[in-house]
Coordinates of C-alpha atoms in Angstrom, one line a residue:
X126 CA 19.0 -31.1 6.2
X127 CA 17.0 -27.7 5.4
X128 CA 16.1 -26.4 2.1
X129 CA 18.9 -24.1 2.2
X130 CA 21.1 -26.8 2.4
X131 CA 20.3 -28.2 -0.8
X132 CA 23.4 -28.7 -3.3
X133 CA 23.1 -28.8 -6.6
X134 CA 26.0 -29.8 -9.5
X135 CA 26.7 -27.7 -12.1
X136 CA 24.9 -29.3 -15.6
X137 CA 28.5 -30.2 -18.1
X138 CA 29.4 -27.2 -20.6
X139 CA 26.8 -28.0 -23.8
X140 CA 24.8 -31.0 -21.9
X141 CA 21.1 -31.6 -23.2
X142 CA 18.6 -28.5 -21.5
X143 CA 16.1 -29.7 -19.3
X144 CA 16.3 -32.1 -16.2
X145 CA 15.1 -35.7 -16.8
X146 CA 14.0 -37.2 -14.0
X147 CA 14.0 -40.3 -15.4
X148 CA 17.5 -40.2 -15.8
X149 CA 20.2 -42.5 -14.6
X150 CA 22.3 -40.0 -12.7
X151 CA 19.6 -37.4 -12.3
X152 CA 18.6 -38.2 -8.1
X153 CA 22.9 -37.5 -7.4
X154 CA 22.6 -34.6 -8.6
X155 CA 19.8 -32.9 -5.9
X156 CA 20.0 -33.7 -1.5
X157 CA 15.9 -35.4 -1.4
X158 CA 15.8 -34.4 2.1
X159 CA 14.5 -31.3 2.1
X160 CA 11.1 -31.0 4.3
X161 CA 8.1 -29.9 2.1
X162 CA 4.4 -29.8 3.3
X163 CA 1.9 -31.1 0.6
X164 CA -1.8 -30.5 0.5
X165 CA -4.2 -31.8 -1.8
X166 CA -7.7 -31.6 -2.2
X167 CA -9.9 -33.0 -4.6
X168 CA -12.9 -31.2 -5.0
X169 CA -16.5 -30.5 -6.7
X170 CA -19.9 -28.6 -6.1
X171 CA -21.2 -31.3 -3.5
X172 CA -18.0 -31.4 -1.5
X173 CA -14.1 -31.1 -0.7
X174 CA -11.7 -33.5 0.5
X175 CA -8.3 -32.2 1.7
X176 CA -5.6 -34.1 3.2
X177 CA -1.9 -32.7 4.2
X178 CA 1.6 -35.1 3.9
X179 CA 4.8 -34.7 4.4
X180 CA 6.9 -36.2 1.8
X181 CA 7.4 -40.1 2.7
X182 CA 3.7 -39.9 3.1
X183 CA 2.8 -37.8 0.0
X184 CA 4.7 -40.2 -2.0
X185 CA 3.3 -43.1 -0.8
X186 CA 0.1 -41.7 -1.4
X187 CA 1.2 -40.9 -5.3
X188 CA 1.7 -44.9 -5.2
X189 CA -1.7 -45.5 -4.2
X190 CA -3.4 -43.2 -6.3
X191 CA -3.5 -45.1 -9.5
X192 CA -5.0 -43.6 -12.7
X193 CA -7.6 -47.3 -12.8
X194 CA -8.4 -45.9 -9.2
X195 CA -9.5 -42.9 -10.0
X196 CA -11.5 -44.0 -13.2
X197 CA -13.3 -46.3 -10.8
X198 CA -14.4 -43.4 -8.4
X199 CA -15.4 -40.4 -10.8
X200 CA -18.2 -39.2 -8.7
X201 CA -16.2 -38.8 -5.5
X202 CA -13.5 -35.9 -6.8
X203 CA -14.1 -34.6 -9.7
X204 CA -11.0 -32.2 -9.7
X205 CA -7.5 -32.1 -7.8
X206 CA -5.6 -29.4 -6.8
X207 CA -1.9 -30.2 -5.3
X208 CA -0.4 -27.1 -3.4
X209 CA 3.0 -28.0 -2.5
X210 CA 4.8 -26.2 0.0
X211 CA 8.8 -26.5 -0.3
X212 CA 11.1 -27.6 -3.0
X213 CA 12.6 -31.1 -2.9
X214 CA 13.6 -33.4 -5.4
X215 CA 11.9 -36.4 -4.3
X216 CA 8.9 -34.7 -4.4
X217 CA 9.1 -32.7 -8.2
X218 CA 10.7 -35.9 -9.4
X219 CA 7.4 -38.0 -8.4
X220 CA 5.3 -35.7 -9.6
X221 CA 7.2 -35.3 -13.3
X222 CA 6.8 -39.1 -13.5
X223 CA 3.2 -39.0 -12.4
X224 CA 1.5 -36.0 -14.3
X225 CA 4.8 -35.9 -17.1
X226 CA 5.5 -33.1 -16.4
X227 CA 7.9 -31.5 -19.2
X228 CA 11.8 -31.3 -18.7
X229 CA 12.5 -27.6 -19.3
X230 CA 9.5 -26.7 -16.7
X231 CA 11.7 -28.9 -14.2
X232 CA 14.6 -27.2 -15.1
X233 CA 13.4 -23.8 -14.5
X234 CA 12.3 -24.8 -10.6
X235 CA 15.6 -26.1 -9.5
X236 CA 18.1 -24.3 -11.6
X237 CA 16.4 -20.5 -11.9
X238 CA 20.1 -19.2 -11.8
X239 CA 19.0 -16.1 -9.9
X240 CA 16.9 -15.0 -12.9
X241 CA 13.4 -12.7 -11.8
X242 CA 11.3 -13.1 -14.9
X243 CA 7.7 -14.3 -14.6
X244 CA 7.0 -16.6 -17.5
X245 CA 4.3 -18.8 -18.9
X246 CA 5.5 -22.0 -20.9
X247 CA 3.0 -24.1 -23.6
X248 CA 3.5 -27.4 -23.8
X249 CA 1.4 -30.5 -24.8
X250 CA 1.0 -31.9 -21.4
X251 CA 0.1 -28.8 -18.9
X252 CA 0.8 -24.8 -18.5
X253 CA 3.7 -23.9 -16.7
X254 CA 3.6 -20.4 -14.8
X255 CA 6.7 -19.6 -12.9
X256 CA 6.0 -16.2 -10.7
X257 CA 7.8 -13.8 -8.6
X258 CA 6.1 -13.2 -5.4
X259 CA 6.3 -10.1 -3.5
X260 CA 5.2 -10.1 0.0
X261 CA 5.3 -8.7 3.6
X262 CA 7.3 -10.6 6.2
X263 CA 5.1 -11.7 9.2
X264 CA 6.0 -10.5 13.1
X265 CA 7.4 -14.3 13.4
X266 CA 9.6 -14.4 10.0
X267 CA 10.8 -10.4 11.8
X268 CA 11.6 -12.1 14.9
X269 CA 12.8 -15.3 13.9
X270 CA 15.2 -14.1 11.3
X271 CA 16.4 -11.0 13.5
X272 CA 18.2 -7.8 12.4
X273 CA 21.7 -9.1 11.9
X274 CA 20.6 -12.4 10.9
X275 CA 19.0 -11.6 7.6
X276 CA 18.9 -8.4 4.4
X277 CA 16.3 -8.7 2.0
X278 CA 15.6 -6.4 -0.8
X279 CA 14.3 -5.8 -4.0
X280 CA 16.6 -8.1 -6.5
X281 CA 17.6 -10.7 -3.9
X282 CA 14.9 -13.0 -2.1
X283 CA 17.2 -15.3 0.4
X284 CA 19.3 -15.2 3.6
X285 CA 22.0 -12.7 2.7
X286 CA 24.5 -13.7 5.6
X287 CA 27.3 -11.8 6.4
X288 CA 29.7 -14.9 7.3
X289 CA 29.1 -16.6 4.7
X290 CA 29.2 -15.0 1.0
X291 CA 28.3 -18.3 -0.8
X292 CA 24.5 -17.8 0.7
X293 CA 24.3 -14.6 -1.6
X294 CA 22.0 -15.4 -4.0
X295 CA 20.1 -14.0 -6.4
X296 CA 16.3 -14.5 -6.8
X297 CA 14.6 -17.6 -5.2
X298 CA 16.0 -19.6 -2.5
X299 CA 15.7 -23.0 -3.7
X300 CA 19.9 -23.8 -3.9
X301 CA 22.8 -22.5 -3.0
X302 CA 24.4 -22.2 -6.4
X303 CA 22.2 -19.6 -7.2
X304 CA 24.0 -16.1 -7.3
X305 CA 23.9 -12.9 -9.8
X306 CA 25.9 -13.9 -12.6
X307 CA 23.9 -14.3 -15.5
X308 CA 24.8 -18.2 -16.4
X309 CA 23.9 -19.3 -12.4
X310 CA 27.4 -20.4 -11.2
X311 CA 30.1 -19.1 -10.0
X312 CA 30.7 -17.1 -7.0
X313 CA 32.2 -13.6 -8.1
X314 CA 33.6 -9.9 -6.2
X315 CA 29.9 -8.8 -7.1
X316 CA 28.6 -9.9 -3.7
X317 CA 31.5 -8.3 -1.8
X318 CA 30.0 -4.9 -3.4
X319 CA 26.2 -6.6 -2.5
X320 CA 27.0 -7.0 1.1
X321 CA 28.7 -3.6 1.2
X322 CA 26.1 -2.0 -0.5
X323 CA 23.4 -4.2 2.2
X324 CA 25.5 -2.9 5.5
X325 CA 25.2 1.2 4.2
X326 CA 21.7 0.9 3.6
X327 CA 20.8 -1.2 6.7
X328 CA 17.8 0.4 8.4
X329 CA 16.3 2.1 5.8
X330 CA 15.3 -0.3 2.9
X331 CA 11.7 -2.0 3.7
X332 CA 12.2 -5.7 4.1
X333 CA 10.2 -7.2 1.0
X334 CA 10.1 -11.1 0.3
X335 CA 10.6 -12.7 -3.2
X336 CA 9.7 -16.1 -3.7
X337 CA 8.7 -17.9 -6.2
X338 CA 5.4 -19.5 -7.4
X339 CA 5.2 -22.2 -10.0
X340 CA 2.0 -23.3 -11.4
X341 CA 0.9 -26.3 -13.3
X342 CA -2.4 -26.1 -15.7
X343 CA -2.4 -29.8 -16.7
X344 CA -4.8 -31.0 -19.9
X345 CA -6.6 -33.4 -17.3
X346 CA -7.8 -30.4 -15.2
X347 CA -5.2 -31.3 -12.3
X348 CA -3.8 -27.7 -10.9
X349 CA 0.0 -28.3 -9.3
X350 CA 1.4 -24.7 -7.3
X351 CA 4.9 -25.2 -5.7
X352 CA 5.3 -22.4 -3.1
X353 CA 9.2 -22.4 -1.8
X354 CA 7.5 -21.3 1.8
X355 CA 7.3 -25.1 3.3
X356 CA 4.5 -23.9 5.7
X357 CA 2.0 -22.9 3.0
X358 CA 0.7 -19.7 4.6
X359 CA 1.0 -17.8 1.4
X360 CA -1.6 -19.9 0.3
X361 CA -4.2 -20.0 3.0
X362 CA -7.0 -17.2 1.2
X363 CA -7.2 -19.6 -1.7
X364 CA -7.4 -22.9 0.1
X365 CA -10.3 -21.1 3.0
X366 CA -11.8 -19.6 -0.4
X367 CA -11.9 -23.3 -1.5
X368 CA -13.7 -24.6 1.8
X369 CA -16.9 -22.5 0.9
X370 CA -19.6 -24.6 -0.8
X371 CA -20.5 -21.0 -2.5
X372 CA -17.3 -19.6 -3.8
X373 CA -16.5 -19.3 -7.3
X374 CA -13.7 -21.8 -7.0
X375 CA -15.9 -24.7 -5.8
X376 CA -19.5 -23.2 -8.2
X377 CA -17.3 -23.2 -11.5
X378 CA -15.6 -26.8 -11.3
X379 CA -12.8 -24.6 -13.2
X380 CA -9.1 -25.2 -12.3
X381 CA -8.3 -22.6 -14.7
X382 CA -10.0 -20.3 -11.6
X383 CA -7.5 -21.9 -9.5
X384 CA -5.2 -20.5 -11.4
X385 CA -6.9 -17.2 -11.8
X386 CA -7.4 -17.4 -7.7
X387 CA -3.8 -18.1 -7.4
X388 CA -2.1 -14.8 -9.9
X389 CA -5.0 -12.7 -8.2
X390 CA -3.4 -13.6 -4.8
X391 CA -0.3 -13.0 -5.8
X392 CA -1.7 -9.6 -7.5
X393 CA -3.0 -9.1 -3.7
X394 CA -0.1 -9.5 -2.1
X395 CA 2.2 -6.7 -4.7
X396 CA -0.8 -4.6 -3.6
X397 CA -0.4 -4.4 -0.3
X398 CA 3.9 -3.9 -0.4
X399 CA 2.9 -0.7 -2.5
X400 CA 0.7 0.2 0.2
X401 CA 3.4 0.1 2.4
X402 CA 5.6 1.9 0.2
X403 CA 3.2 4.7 -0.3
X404 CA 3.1 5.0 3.9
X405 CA 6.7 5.2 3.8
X406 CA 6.7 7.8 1.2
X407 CA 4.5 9.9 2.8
X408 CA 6.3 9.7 5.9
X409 CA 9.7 11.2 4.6
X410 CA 7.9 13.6 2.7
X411 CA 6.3 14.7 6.1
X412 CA 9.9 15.1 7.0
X413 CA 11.5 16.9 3.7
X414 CA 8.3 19.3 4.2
X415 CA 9.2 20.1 8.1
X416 CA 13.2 19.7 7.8
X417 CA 15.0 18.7 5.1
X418 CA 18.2 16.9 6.0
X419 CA 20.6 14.5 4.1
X420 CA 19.5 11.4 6.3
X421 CA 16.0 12.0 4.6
X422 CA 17.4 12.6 1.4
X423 CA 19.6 9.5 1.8
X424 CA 16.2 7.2 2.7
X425 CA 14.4 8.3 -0.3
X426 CA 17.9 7.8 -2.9
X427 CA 17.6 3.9 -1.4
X428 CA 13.9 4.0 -1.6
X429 CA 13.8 5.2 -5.5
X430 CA 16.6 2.7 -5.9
X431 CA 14.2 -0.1 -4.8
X432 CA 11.2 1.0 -6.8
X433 CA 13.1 0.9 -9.7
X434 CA 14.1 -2.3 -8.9
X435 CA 10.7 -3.8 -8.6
X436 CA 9.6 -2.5 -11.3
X437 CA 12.1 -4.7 -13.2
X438 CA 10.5 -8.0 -11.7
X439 CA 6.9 -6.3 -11.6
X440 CA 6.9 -5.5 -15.7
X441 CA 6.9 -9.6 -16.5
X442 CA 4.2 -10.5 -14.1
X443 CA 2.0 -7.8 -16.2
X444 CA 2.7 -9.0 -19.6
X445 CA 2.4 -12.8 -18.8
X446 CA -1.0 -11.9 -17.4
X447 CA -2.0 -10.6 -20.6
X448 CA -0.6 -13.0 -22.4
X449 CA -3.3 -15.5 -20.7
X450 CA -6.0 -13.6 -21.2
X451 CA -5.1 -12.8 -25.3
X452 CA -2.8 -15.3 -26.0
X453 CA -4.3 -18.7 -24.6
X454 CA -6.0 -19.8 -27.1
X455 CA -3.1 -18.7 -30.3
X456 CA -0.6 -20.9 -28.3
X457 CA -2.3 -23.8 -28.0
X458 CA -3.8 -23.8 -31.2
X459 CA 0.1 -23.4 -32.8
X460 CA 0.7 -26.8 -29.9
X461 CA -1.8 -28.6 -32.2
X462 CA -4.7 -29.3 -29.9
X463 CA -6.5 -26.0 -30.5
X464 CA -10.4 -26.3 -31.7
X465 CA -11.9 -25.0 -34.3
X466 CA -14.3 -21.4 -34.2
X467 CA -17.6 -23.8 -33.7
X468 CA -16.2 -25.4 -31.1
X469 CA -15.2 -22.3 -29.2
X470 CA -18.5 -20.9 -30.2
X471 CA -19.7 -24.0 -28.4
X472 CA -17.5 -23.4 -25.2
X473 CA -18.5 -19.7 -24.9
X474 CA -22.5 -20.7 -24.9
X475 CA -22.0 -23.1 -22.4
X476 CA -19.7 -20.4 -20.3
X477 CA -22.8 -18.2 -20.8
X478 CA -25.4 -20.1 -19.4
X479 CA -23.5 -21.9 -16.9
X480 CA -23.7 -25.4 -18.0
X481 CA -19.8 -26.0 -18.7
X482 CA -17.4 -27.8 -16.1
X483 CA -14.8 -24.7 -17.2
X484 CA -12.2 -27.0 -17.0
X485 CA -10.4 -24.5 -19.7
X486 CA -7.7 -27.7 -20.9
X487 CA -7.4 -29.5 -23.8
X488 CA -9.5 -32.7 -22.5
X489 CA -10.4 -33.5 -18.8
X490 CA -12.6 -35.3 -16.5
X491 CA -15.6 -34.2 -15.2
X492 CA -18.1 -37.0 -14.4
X493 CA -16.3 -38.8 -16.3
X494 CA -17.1 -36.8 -19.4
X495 CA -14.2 -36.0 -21.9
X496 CA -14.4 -32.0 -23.2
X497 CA -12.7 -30.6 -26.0
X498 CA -11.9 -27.2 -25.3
X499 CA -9.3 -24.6 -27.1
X500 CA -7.3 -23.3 -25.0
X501 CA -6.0 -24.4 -20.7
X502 CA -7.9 -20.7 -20.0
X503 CA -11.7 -21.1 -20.1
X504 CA -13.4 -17.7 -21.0
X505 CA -14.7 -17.7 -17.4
X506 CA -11.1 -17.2 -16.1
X507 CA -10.2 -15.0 -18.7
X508 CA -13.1 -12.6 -17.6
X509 CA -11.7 -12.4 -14.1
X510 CA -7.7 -11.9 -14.9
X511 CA -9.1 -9.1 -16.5
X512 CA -9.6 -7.6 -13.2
X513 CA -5.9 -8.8 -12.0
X514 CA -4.6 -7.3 -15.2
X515 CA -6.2 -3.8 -14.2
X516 CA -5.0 -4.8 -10.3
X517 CA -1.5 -5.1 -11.9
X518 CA -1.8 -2.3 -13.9
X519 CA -2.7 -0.1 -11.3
X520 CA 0.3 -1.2 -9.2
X521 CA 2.7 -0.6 -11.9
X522 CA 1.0 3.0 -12.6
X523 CA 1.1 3.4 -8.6
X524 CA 5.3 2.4 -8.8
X525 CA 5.9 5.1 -11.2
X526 CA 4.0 7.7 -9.4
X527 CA 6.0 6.6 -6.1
X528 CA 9.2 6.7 -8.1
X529 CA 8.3 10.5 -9.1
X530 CA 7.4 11.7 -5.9
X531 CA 10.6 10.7 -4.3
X532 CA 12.5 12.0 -6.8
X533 CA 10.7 15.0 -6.5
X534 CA 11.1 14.8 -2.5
X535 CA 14.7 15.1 -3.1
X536 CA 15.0 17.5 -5.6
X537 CA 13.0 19.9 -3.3
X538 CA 15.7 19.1 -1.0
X539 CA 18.1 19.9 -2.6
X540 CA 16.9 23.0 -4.4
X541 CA 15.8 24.2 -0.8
X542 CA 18.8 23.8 0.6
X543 CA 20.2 26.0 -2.3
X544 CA 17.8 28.6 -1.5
X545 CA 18.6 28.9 2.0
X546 CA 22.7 29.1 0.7
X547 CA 21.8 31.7 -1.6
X548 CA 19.4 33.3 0.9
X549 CA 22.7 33.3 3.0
X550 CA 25.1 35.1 0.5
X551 CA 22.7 37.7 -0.1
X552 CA 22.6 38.5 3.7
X553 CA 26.6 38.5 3.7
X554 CA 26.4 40.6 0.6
X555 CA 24.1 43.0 1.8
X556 CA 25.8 43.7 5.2
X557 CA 29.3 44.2 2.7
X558 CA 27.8 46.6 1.0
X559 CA 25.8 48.5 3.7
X560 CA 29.4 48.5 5.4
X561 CA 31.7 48.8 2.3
X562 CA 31.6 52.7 2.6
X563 CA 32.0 52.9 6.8
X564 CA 34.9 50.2 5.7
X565 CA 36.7 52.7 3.2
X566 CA 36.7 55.5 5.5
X567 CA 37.6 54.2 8.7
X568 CA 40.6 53.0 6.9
X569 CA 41.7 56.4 5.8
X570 CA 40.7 58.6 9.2
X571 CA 43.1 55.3 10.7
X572 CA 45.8 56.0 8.5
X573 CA 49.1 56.8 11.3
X574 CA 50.1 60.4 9.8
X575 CA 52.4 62.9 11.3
X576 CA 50.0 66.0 10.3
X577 CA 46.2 65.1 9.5
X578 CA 44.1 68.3 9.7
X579 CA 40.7 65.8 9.1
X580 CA 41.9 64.3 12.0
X581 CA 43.6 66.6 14.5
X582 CA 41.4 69.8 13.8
X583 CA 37.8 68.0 13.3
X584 CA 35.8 65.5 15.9
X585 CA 34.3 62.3 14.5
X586 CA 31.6 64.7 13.4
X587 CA 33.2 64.9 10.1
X588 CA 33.6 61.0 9.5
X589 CA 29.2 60.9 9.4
X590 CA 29.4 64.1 7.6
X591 CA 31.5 62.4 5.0
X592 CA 30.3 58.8 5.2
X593 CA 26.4 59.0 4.8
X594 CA 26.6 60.8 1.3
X595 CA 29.0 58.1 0.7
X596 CA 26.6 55.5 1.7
X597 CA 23.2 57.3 0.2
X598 CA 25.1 56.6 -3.1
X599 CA 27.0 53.4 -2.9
X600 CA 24.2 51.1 -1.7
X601 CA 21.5 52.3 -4.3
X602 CA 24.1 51.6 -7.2
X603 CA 25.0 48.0 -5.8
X604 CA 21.3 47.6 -4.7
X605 CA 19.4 49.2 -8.0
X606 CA 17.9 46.0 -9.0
X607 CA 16.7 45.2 -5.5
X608 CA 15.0 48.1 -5.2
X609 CA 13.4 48.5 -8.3
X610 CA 12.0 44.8 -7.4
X611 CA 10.9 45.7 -4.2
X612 CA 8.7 49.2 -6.1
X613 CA 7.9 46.9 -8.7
X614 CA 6.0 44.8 -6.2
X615 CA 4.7 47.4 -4.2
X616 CA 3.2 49.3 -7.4
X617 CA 1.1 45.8 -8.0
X618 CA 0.3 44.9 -4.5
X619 CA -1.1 48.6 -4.2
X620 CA -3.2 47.9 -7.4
X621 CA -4.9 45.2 -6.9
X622 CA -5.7 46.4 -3.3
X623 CA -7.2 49.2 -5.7
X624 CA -9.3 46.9 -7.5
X625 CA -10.4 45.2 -4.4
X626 CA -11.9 48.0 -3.0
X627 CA -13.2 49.2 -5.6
X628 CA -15.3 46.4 -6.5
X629 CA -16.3 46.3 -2.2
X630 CA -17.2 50.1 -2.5
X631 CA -19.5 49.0 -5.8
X632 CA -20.9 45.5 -4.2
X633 CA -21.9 48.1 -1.0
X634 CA -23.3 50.2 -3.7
X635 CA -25.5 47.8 -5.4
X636 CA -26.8 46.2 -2.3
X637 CA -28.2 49.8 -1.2
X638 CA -29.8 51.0 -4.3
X639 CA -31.3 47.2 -4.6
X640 CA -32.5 47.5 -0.7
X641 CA -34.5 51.0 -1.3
X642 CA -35.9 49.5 -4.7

């Protein structure tokens, strides 16, 4: 059974929050046969070890993997990172039990009830991160999923298939009971509108992925990262950045970097869909600039749409980032295992001169070593999320400037297709005016009388006779302000051709009395 096929029962009206996974009834509530790729590696400045399991093997590997075990071998990995690819019961129940992982943070991984907020949780055992992705689709996800097959855009991450109106879901893709009401449950008419919405707008929203990213900080310098793409190709620069004997990651022996490495990819990846964006933008405003046309105007009212949309899910990722780097240290102190100003003193000498594991936890292992430390973020971490704060800044700063242009794209549409209806009107107007005369009179030399002497005793000699006075005074009245425009102009264009010549004839001037000096 695929991930998508995952069911999930609706928690009783009022039950206790969080999942247990120690519970009695807690495995029939979730199908454990969803696939997942798991890769761990435990690492250090001498070396890295990495292994990949599926799930029977990853939990019999758990079993193995006693806590005496690894107390008996300290030298031979000193830290462990697990990157999980997938979500599958079986596998976040194990690892609850094994690292205790905290109830509500197992709650918000299987039951995100379509909800797009980036968060970061304190708790006594680890640091939970939960973290909207934004990313690119690949030439194999395009081809594999197909244009009829799957819609994704900004506010809904998952398979949005027509047939079937119980796969709408909101953001994430972990169950199907997901959907856009705000409690999680319940199927409603709102995704009748979405799909309707989805089938106008087909071709011309860009096709951005939202998954999740959950991240686990735990107090023993374990990192966890749970990645809903099973193959774990969103996580490749990190793990090839962890291969390299001289990368920060392996150098620092800090998993708080990890986690730094981890929100800077992410950071990375929102990067490069605004770079995409901004190609896009630049494209219709190519084509507002050369011809401005409805189907343009209609791309950049969906496009807008969308910006202001990520920019809903974009806002959380910036203010939990900023929240590690200035809040770490307040929220584990109010947690109660927060050290005092000598001890951080202590911490921030050793970050200086590079003696310090950086484990940034409460306690951990390092050589079997215990550390006390203030906060899960060590001050090296801290110093690089300040440049993912700035990256994140600059995207957010980027989105509004996007979300100006193309509103200013289509109100330059607009306002030039006005001009070109006035433009229009004053054409019509002028030729009724220039003919309003020639009008008046042919309708009285046509009147159908008996005895006319203009019209029996004269040639047509006395129409132009008659009808140019008429005009020479009928279309300077109805044209005054035009033409007093149109001198007004003239009188200034012919003045500053004045003072251009003037100032040549002086220049000329100059230049000969300096030549026979």
């Amino acid at each position: 059974m695929s991930r998508s096929q995952s069911t999930l029962r609706r928690p009783p009206t009022g039950s206790e929050p969080g999942i247990n996974p120690r519970g009695g009834n807690a495995d029939n509530d979730f199908v454990q046969s969803s696939p997942c790729l798991v890769e761990v590696m435990d690492y250090s400045t001498q070396h890295v070890a990495s292994s990949r399991f599926s799930n029977a093997e990853f939990l019999q590997f758990l079993e193995k993997q006693t806590l005496q075990e690894e107390k008996q071998h300290p030298d031979e990995a000193s830290l462990r990172w697990i990157n999980v690819g997938g979500i599958s019961w079986d596998i976040l129940s194990t690892l609850a039990m094994r690292y205790d992982i905290h109830s509500l943070a197992l709650e918000d991984m299987l039951l995100e009830r379509g909800h797009s907020h980036s968060k970061a949780d304190y708790y006594q055992q680890h640091l939970f991160l939960r973290v909207l992705c934004h990313s690119l689709p690949t030439e194999e996800e395009r081809q594999s999923s197909g244009p009829n097959t799957e819609t994704k855009f900004p506010g809904y991450s998952g398979p949005l298939e027509h047939n079937d109106p119980e796969k709408v879901v909101g953001l994430g893709s972990s169950n199907k009971s997901k959907n856009t009401r705000l409690s999680g449950f319940y199927l409603t008419s709102r995704q009748q509108q979405t799909l309707r919405i989805l089938s106008l707008s087909k071709g011309d929203r860009m096709i951005v992925k939202h998954d999740p990213m959950f991240i686990f900080l735990l107090r023993d310098g374990t990192v966890i990262s749970i990645h809903p793409n099973p193959n774990l190709q969103f996580t490749e620069p990190v793990v090839e950045r962890m291969h390299r004997h001289d990368s920060l990651l392996r150098t620092s022996e800090d998993p708080a970097m990890i986690v730094e490495a981890l929100l800077d990819l992410i950071v990375d990846r929102i990067v490069e869909v605004m770079d995409k964006y901004q190609e896009k933008i630049q494209t219709l405003e190519r084509d507002i600039l050369v011809k401005p046309g409805m189907s343009t105007v209609r791309s950049l009212h969906i496009l807008s749409g969308d910006l202001i949309m990520h920019r809903r899910s974009l806002e959380p990722i910036k203010s939990l980032i900023y929240g590690l780097r200035r809040y770490d240290q307040d929220r584990c102190t109010a947690l109660g295992f927060g050290n005092d100003l000598s001890t951080s003193q202590k911490q921030a000498d050793a970050d200086r001169h590079g003696s310090d594991a950086g484990l940034g936890v409460g306690f951990g292992a390092h050589h079997g070593k215990v550390w006390g430390r203030e906060g899960y973020m060590s001050y090296k971490s801290k110093i690089y999320l300040a440049d993912v704060y700035d990256h994140m800044d600059f995207v957010l700063t980027s989105l509004e400037m996007f979300a100006g242009i193309s509103e200013n794209l289509i109100n330059y549409a607009f306002n030039t297709a006005s001009y070109e209806m006035n433009q229009v009107m004053r054409r019509l107007t002028l030729a009724t005016i220039i003919f309003l005369p020639l009008t008046l009179l042919t309708g009285y030399f046509g009147m159908n009388f008996t005895a006319m002497w203009s019209v029996n005793n004269n040639s047509d000699l006395l129409f132009w006779i008659i009808a140019l006075p008429l005009m020479g005074i009928v279309v300077p009245m109805f044209l005054y302000q035009d033409i007093k425009k149109a001198l007004h102009y003239m009188q200034k264009a012919m003045a500053a051709r004045k003072v251009v010549r003037a100032e040549e004839r002086a220049s000329r001037l100059q230049g000969v009395g300096g030549f026979h000096t």
